[in-house]
mmCIF file of C-alpha atoms in Angstrom:
data_model
loop_
_atom_site.group_PDB
_atom_site.id
_atom_site.type_symbol
_atom_site.label_atom_id
_atom_site.label_comp_id
_atom_site.label_asym_id
_atom_site.label_seq_id
_atom_site.Cartn_x
_atom_site.Cartn_y
_atom_site.Cartn_z
ATOM 1 C CA MET A 28 -25.696 0.040 31.226
ATOM 2 C CA LYS A 29 -24.966 4.282 31.678
ATOM 3 C CA PRO A 30 -26.433 6.427 28.394
ATOM 4 C CA ARG A 31 -22.749 6.929 28.239
ATOM 5 C CA ASP A 32 -21.225 3.824 27.672
ATOM 6 C CA ARG A 33 -23.869 2.784 25.191
ATOM 7 C CA TRP A 34 -22.628 5.787 23.086
ATOM 8 C CA LEU A 35 -19.431 4.438 23.350
ATOM 9 C CA ALA A 36 -20.061 0.882 22.533
ATOM 10 C CA LEU A 37 -21.542 2.837 19.089
ATOM 11 C CA ILE A 38 -18.174 4.606 18.568
ATOM 12 C CA CYS A 39 -16.308 1.270 19.197
ATOM 13 C CA LEU A 40 -18.647 -0.670 16.568
ATOM 14 C CA LEU A 41 -18.179 2.202 14.350
ATOM 15 C CA LEU A 42 -14.257 2.564 14.869
ATOM 16 C CA VAL A 43 -14.369 -1.928 14.278
ATOM 17 C CA CYS A 44 -15.863 -1.278 10.882
ATOM 18 C CA GLY A 45 -13.319 1.234 9.804
ATOM 19 C CA GLN A 46 -10.635 -1.421 11.188
ATOM 20 C CA VAL A 47 -12.038 -3.565 9.168
ATOM 21 C CA TYR A 48 -12.034 -1.759 6.002
ATOM 22 C CA PHE A 49 -8.524 -0.480 6.340
ATOM 23 C CA ASP A 50 -7.736 -4.438 6.989
ATOM 24 C CA LEU A 51 -9.696 -5.788 3.801
ATOM 25 C CA LYS A 52 -8.012 -2.448 1.702
ATOM 26 C CA LEU A 53 -4.533 -4.196 2.320
ATOM 27 C CA PRO A 54 -5.058 -7.244 0.046
ATOM 28 C CA ASP A 55 -5.652 -4.164 -2.662
ATOM 29 C CA TYR A 56 -3.061 -2.838 -2.622
ATOM 30 C CA THR A 57 -0.578 -6.131 -2.401
ATOM 31 C CA ALA A 58 -2.036 -7.111 -5.754
ATOM 32 C CA GLU A 59 -1.196 -3.455 -7.040
ATOM 33 C CA ILE A 60 2.270 -3.757 -6.220
ATOM 34 C CA THR A 61 1.845 -7.465 -7.475
ATOM 35 C CA VAL A 62 1.690 -5.959 -10.680
ATOM 36 C CA LEU A 63 3.775 -3.295 -10.230
ATOM 37 C CA ILE A 64 6.607 -6.200 -9.851
ATOM 38 C CA SER A 65 4.974 -7.653 -13.066
ATOM 39 C CA SER A 66 5.463 -4.567 -15.402
ATOM 40 C CA GLU A 67 7.962 -4.001 -17.452
ATOM 41 C CA VAL A 68 8.108 -0.209 -17.252
ATOM 42 C CA THR A 69 7.430 0.746 -13.528
ATOM 43 C CA GLU A 70 8.628 4.194 -11.690
ATOM 44 C CA LEU A 71 10.144 4.541 -7.996
ATOM 45 C CA SER A 72 7.003 6.930 -7.638
ATOM 46 C CA GLU A 73 4.422 4.292 -8.282
ATOM 47 C CA TYR A 74 6.179 2.019 -5.869
ATOM 48 C CA TYR A 75 6.179 4.644 -2.932
ATOM 49 C CA SER A 76 2.937 5.392 -3.758
ATOM 50 C CA VAL A 77 1.136 2.102 -2.870
ATOM 51 C CA GLY A 78 3.477 1.344 -0.120
ATOM 52 C CA GLY A 79 2.673 4.911 1.660
ATOM 53 C CA LYS A 80 -1.128 3.665 0.909
ATOM 54 C CA MET A 81 -0.525 0.115 3.028
ATOM 55 C CA LEU A 82 1.328 2.217 5.833
ATOM 56 C CA GLY A 83 -1.618 4.400 5.991
ATOM 57 C CA CYS A 84 -4.340 1.664 6.316
ATOM 58 C CA ALA A 85 -1.917 0.014 8.628
ATOM 59 C CA LEU A 86 -1.446 2.587 10.725
ATOM 60 C CA CYS A 87 -5.145 3.834 10.478
ATOM 61 C CA SER A 88 -6.276 0.206 12.086
ATOM 62 C CA ALA A 89 -4.101 0.430 14.451
ATOM 63 C CA ILE A 90 -4.758 3.404 15.866
ATOM 64 C CA MET A 91 -8.585 2.636 15.638
ATOM 65 C CA THR A 92 -7.438 -0.560 17.874
ATOM 66 C CA VAL A 93 -5.566 1.593 20.627
ATOM 67 C CA ILE A 94 -8.795 3.397 20.827
ATOM 68 C CA VAL A 95 -11.613 0.190 20.608
ATOM 69 C CA GLY A 96 -8.967 -0.715 23.034
ATOM 70 C CA TYR A 97 -9.637 2.224 25.516
ATOM 71 C CA PHE A 98 -13.243 2.676 25.250
ATOM 72 C CA ALA A 99 -14.026 -1.111 25.761
ATOM 73 C CA ALA A 100 -11.927 -0.637 29.266
ATOM 74 C CA ARG A 101 -14.162 2.088 30.191
ATOM 75 C CA ILE A 102 -17.143 0.385 29.029
ATOM 76 C CA VAL A 103 -16.294 -2.234 31.313
ATOM 77 C CA SER A 104 -15.184 -0.993 34.155
ATOM 78 C CA ASP A 105 -17.881 1.165 34.768
ATOM 79 C CA PHE A 106 -19.981 -1.795 33.908
ATOM 80 C CA SER A 107 -18.618 -3.826 36.363
ATOM 81 C CA PHE A 108 -18.759 -0.838 39.793
ATOM 82 C CA ASP A 109 -22.593 -1.281 38.706
ATOM 83 C CA VAL A 110 -22.796 -4.246 38.791
ATOM 84 C CA ARG A 111 -20.715 -4.509 42.560
ATOM 85 C CA ALA A 112 -22.431 -2.172 43.895
ATOM 86 C CA LYS A 113 -25.928 -3.709 42.834
ATOM 87 C CA LEU A 114 -25.249 -6.864 44.090
ATOM 88 C CA PHE A 115 -23.470 -6.074 47.533
ATOM 89 C CA ASP A 116 -26.765 -4.196 48.052
ATOM 90 C CA LYS A 117 -28.547 -6.894 47.072
ATOM 91 C CA VAL A 118 -26.712 -9.751 49.161
ATOM 92 C CA SER A 119 -26.689 -7.152 52.184
ATOM 93 C CA ALA A 120 -30.263 -7.193 51.847
ATOM 94 C CA LEU A 121 -30.435 -10.850 52.057
ATOM 95 C CA GLY A 122 -32.703 -12.398 54.751
ATOM 96 C CA ALA A 123 -30.798 -14.974 57.585
ATOM 97 C CA GLY A 124 -32.906 -17.346 55.714
ATOM 98 C CA GLU A 125 -31.628 -16.493 52.134
ATOM 99 C CA ILE A 126 -28.287 -15.853 53.344
ATOM 100 C CA LYS A 127 -27.621 -19.495 54.333
ATOM 101 C CA LYS A 128 -28.313 -20.861 50.898
ATOM 102 C CA PHE A 129 -24.746 -19.336 49.782
ATOM 103 C CA SER A 130 -21.544 -20.147 51.039
ATOM 104 C CA THR A 131 -19.184 -17.594 52.042
ATOM 105 C CA ALA A 132 -16.470 -18.985 49.689
ATOM 106 C CA SER A 133 -19.329 -18.543 46.728
ATOM 107 C CA LEU A 134 -20.245 -15.093 47.378
ATOM 108 C CA ILE A 135 -16.899 -14.417 46.883
ATOM 109 C CA THR A 136 -16.684 -15.743 43.573
ATOM 110 C CA ARG A 137 -19.510 -14.415 42.689
ATOM 111 C CA THR A 138 -18.261 -10.813 43.674
ATOM 112 C CA THR A 139 -14.620 -11.111 42.059
ATOM 113 C CA ASN A 140 -14.512 -13.782 40.135
ATOM 114 C CA ASP A 141 -17.368 -14.434 37.944
ATOM 115 C CA ILE A 142 -17.486 -10.198 37.629
ATOM 116 C CA THR A 143 -14.284 -10.754 36.544
ATOM 117 C CA GLN A 144 -15.359 -12.887 33.826
ATOM 118 C CA ILE A 145 -18.333 -10.618 32.768
ATOM 119 C CA GLN A 146 -15.719 -7.785 32.286
ATOM 120 C CA MET A 147 -13.499 -10.360 29.963
ATOM 121 C CA LEU A 148 -16.305 -11.393 27.574
ATOM 122 C CA ILE A 149 -17.661 -7.839 27.182
ATOM 123 C CA ALA A 150 -13.784 -6.479 26.304
ATOM 124 C CA MET A 151 -13.383 -9.049 23.712
ATOM 125 C CA GLY A 152 -16.930 -8.739 22.716
ATOM 126 C CA LEU A 153 -16.185 -5.363 21.603
ATOM 127 C CA GLN A 154 -12.836 -5.958 20.146
ATOM 128 C CA MET A 155 -12.377 -9.556 19.234
ATOM 129 C CA MET A 156 -16.190 -11.099 18.903
ATOM 130 C CA LEU A 157 -17.532 -8.259 16.932
ATOM 131 C CA CYS A 158 -14.244 -7.629 14.595
ATOM 132 C CA ALA A 159 -14.643 -11.653 13.395
ATOM 133 C CA PRO A 160 -18.109 -11.556 11.850
ATOM 134 C CA ILE A 161 -17.807 -8.217 10.646
ATOM 135 C CA MET A 162 -14.881 -9.537 8.757
ATOM 136 C CA ALA A 163 -16.196 -12.251 8.077
ATOM 137 C CA ILE A 164 -19.149 -10.453 6.444
ATOM 138 C CA TRP A 165 -17.769 -8.184 5.176
ATOM 139 C CA ALA A 166 -15.125 -10.277 3.479
ATOM 140 C CA ILE A 167 -17.643 -12.900 1.664
ATOM 141 C CA ILE A 168 -19.339 -10.025 -0.021
ATOM 142 C CA LYS A 169 -15.775 -8.901 -1.394
ATOM 143 C CA ILE A 170 -14.886 -12.456 -2.900
ATOM 144 C CA ILE A 171 -18.529 -14.023 -3.953
ATOM 145 C CA GLY A 172 -19.268 -13.576 -7.025
ATOM 146 C CA LYS A 173 -15.781 -12.864 -8.457
ATOM 147 C CA SER A 174 -14.801 -16.245 -8.922
ATOM 148 C CA TRP A 175 -16.730 -19.281 -8.535
ATOM 149 C CA GLN A 176 -13.513 -21.329 -7.517
ATOM 150 C CA LEU A 177 -12.762 -18.539 -5.145
ATOM 151 C CA SER A 178 -16.407 -18.897 -4.011
ATOM 152 C CA VAL A 179 -16.096 -22.470 -3.272
ATOM 153 C CA PHE A 180 -12.882 -22.414 -1.431
ATOM 154 C CA VAL A 181 -14.342 -19.678 1.075
ATOM 155 C CA ALA A 182 -17.101 -21.454 1.589
ATOM 156 C CA ALA A 183 -15.498 -24.473 2.372
ATOM 157 C CA ALA A 184 -13.236 -22.766 4.439
ATOM 158 C CA VAL A 185 -16.027 -20.722 6.660
ATOM 159 C CA ALA A 186 -17.834 -24.323 7.164
ATOM 160 C CA ILE A 187 -14.923 -25.783 8.614
ATOM 161 C CA VAL A 188 -13.907 -22.553 11.174
ATOM 162 C CA VAL A 189 -17.683 -22.484 12.234
ATOM 163 C CA THR A 190 -17.601 -26.361 12.729
ATOM 164 C CA SER A 191 -14.538 -25.914 14.417
ATOM 165 C CA LEU A 192 -15.638 -23.295 16.881
ATOM 166 C CA VAL A 193 -18.880 -24.950 17.307
ATOM 167 C CA ILE A 194 -17.224 -28.188 18.556
ATOM 168 C CA LEU A 195 -14.834 -26.206 20.997
ATOM 169 C CA LEU A 196 -17.730 -24.057 22.928
ATOM 170 C CA ALA A 197 -19.656 -27.876 23.573
ATOM 171 C CA VAL A 198 -16.366 -28.932 24.845
ATOM 172 C CA MET A 199 -15.572 -25.470 26.803
ATOM 173 C CA ILE A 200 -18.816 -24.532 27.814
ATOM 174 C CA PRO A 201 -19.105 -27.247 30.152
ATOM 175 C CA LYS A 202 -15.131 -27.110 31.756
ATOM 176 C CA PHE A 203 -16.225 -22.919 32.335
ATOM 177 C CA ARG A 204 -18.700 -24.598 34.811
ATOM 178 C CA ILE A 205 -16.271 -26.820 36.596
ATOM 179 C CA VAL A 206 -13.894 -23.946 36.647
ATOM 180 C CA GLN A 207 -16.486 -21.896 38.633
ATOM 181 C CA LYS A 208 -17.122 -24.563 41.124
ATOM 182 C CA GLN A 209 -12.979 -25.152 41.436
ATOM 183 C CA VAL A 210 -12.619 -21.577 42.319
ATOM 184 C CA ASP A 211 -15.540 -22.299 45.056
ATOM 185 C CA ASP A 212 -13.159 -25.072 46.610
ATOM 186 C CA VAL A 213 -10.376 -22.952 46.707
ATOM 187 C CA ASN A 214 -12.043 -20.077 48.044
ATOM 188 C CA ARG A 215 -13.586 -22.336 50.376
ATOM 189 C CA ILE A 216 -10.728 -23.911 51.431
ATOM 190 C CA THR A 217 -8.477 -20.921 52.048
ATOM 191 C CA GLN A 218 -11.248 -19.280 54.609
ATOM 192 C CA GLU A 219 -11.533 -22.548 56.350
ATOM 193 C CA ASN A 220 -7.436 -22.874 56.595
ATOM 194 C CA LEU A 221 -7.459 -19.035 57.765
ATOM 195 C CA SER A 222 -10.410 -18.865 60.308
ATOM 196 C CA GLY A 223 -9.656 -22.091 61.891
ATOM 197 C CA ILE A 224 -5.691 -21.354 61.831
ATOM 198 C CA ARG A 225 -5.238 -21.949 65.765
ATOM 199 C CA VAL A 226 -7.312 -24.894 65.380
ATOM 200 C CA VAL A 227 -5.338 -26.409 62.695
ATOM 201 C CA ARG A 228 -2.741 -25.645 64.516
ATOM 202 C CA ALA A 229 -3.745 -27.440 67.750
ATOM 203 C CA PHE A 230 -4.258 -30.918 65.700
ATOM 204 C CA ASN A 231 -1.082 -30.067 63.999
ATOM 205 C CA ALA A 232 -3.004 -30.906 60.921
ATOM 206 C CA GLU A 233 -0.845 -28.260 58.447
ATOM 207 C CA LYS A 234 0.643 -31.047 56.447
ATOM 208 C CA TYR A 235 -3.493 -32.360 55.721
ATOM 209 C CA GLN A 236 -4.608 -29.204 55.263
ATOM 210 C CA GLU A 237 -1.864 -28.559 52.136
ATOM 211 C CA GLU A 238 -2.314 -31.245 50.756
ATOM 212 C CA LYS A 239 -6.402 -30.523 50.538
ATOM 213 C CA PHE A 240 -5.477 -27.506 49.309
ATOM 214 C CA ASP A 241 -2.817 -28.394 46.949
ATOM 215 C CA GLY A 242 -5.140 -31.128 45.395
ATOM 216 C CA ALA A 243 -8.371 -28.098 44.758
ATOM 217 C CA ASN A 244 -5.333 -25.658 43.297
ATOM 218 C CA THR A 245 -3.844 -28.223 41.305
ATOM 219 C CA SER A 246 -7.490 -29.662 39.933
ATOM 220 C CA LEU A 247 -8.091 -25.462 39.073
ATOM 221 C CA VAL A 248 -4.781 -24.764 37.573
ATOM 222 C CA LYS A 249 -5.269 -27.949 35.175
ATOM 223 C CA THR A 250 -8.888 -26.861 34.231
ATOM 224 C CA GLN A 251 -8.043 -23.138 33.666
ATOM 225 C CA LEU A 252 -5.192 -24.671 31.355
ATOM 226 C CA PHE A 253 -7.269 -26.319 29.098
ATOM 227 C CA THR A 254 -9.785 -24.052 29.008
ATOM 228 C CA GLY A 255 -7.108 -21.166 28.545
ATOM 229 C CA ARG A 256 -5.200 -23.590 25.483
ATOM 230 C CA GLY A 257 -8.685 -23.545 23.731
ATOM 231 C CA MET A 258 -9.497 -20.192 24.342
ATOM 232 C CA ALA A 259 -5.764 -19.194 22.662
ATOM 233 C CA TRP A 260 -6.627 -21.831 19.721
ATOM 234 C CA LYS A 261 -10.036 -20.045 19.256
ATOM 235 C CA MET A 262 -8.975 -16.548 18.845
ATOM 236 C CA SER A 263 -5.650 -17.717 16.740
ATOM 237 C CA PRO A 264 -4.829 -14.940 14.106
ATOM 238 C CA ARG A 265 -4.341 -17.529 11.514
ATOM 239 C CA ARG A 266 -7.891 -18.293 11.915
ATOM 240 C CA ARG A 267 -9.416 -15.235 12.779
ATOM 241 C CA ASN A 268 -7.522 -13.895 9.293
ATOM 242 C CA ILE A 269 -8.548 -16.514 7.022
ATOM 243 C CA LEU A 270 -10.654 -14.800 5.392
ATOM 244 C CA THR A 271 -8.684 -11.183 4.610
ATOM 245 C CA MET A 272 -5.884 -14.324 2.883
ATOM 246 C CA CYS A 273 -9.100 -15.035 1.116
ATOM 247 C CA ALA A 274 -9.675 -11.629 0.232
ATOM 248 C CA ALA A 275 -6.103 -11.563 -0.668
ATOM 249 C CA ARG A 276 -5.795 -14.173 -3.419
ATOM 250 C CA TRP A 277 -8.828 -12.884 -4.570
ATOM 251 C CA SER A 278 -7.342 -9.472 -5.472
ATOM 252 C CA LEU A 279 -4.697 -11.213 -6.559
ATOM 253 C CA SER A 280 -6.042 -13.244 -9.143
ATOM 254 C CA MET A 281 -7.681 -9.841 -10.618
#
């Protein structure tokens, strides 16, 4: 990773911390509004003041999220550029015996799909995966010790979330490995059809090749749908913000 990208990653970390701070400040202002509503004598200006602070927190969090996304895209682009260049140089330097160990479809998958997956992992790591543990630790520090009932509730919630994520990863990781093999199969069949299109037409094997490609493509789609649904469940805002809701409950109970 380039020195510039390392600095950008550090800035992303600081911005994520700021984003978490503003997100966890919202429950405090929600508690203030609840107190104002329950108060018999409350001026309208007080509502405007607290509401303005909430709007400012939400706006700051949104701006930081956009900046983190922009910096993450820059980091990922530089990283993928360097990896593809080094991979191309490596493949170009392989001998005849070494190159036979890899199929053309496998090399295509490694230079396109595999690097794209790494890009997504880094981008998600700099945004969602980095934000989740920081928010969890910050919210737990904010909640623990204030009320033993709420502490028990938070501990149970965290245990449920962690257990579900461990089970999900245990199921998903083998599926991701299968996806990589299925992508190889689709690329291999596509290459065979395009390079041998004259032979396919000469033997009138279009129907057979279509069914062969459709079988490999359908298997890939089904596996990717399974992994996509699993990742969507993992990244659900309801589970990601559970500690924020706990912090809100603590603020309202004070």
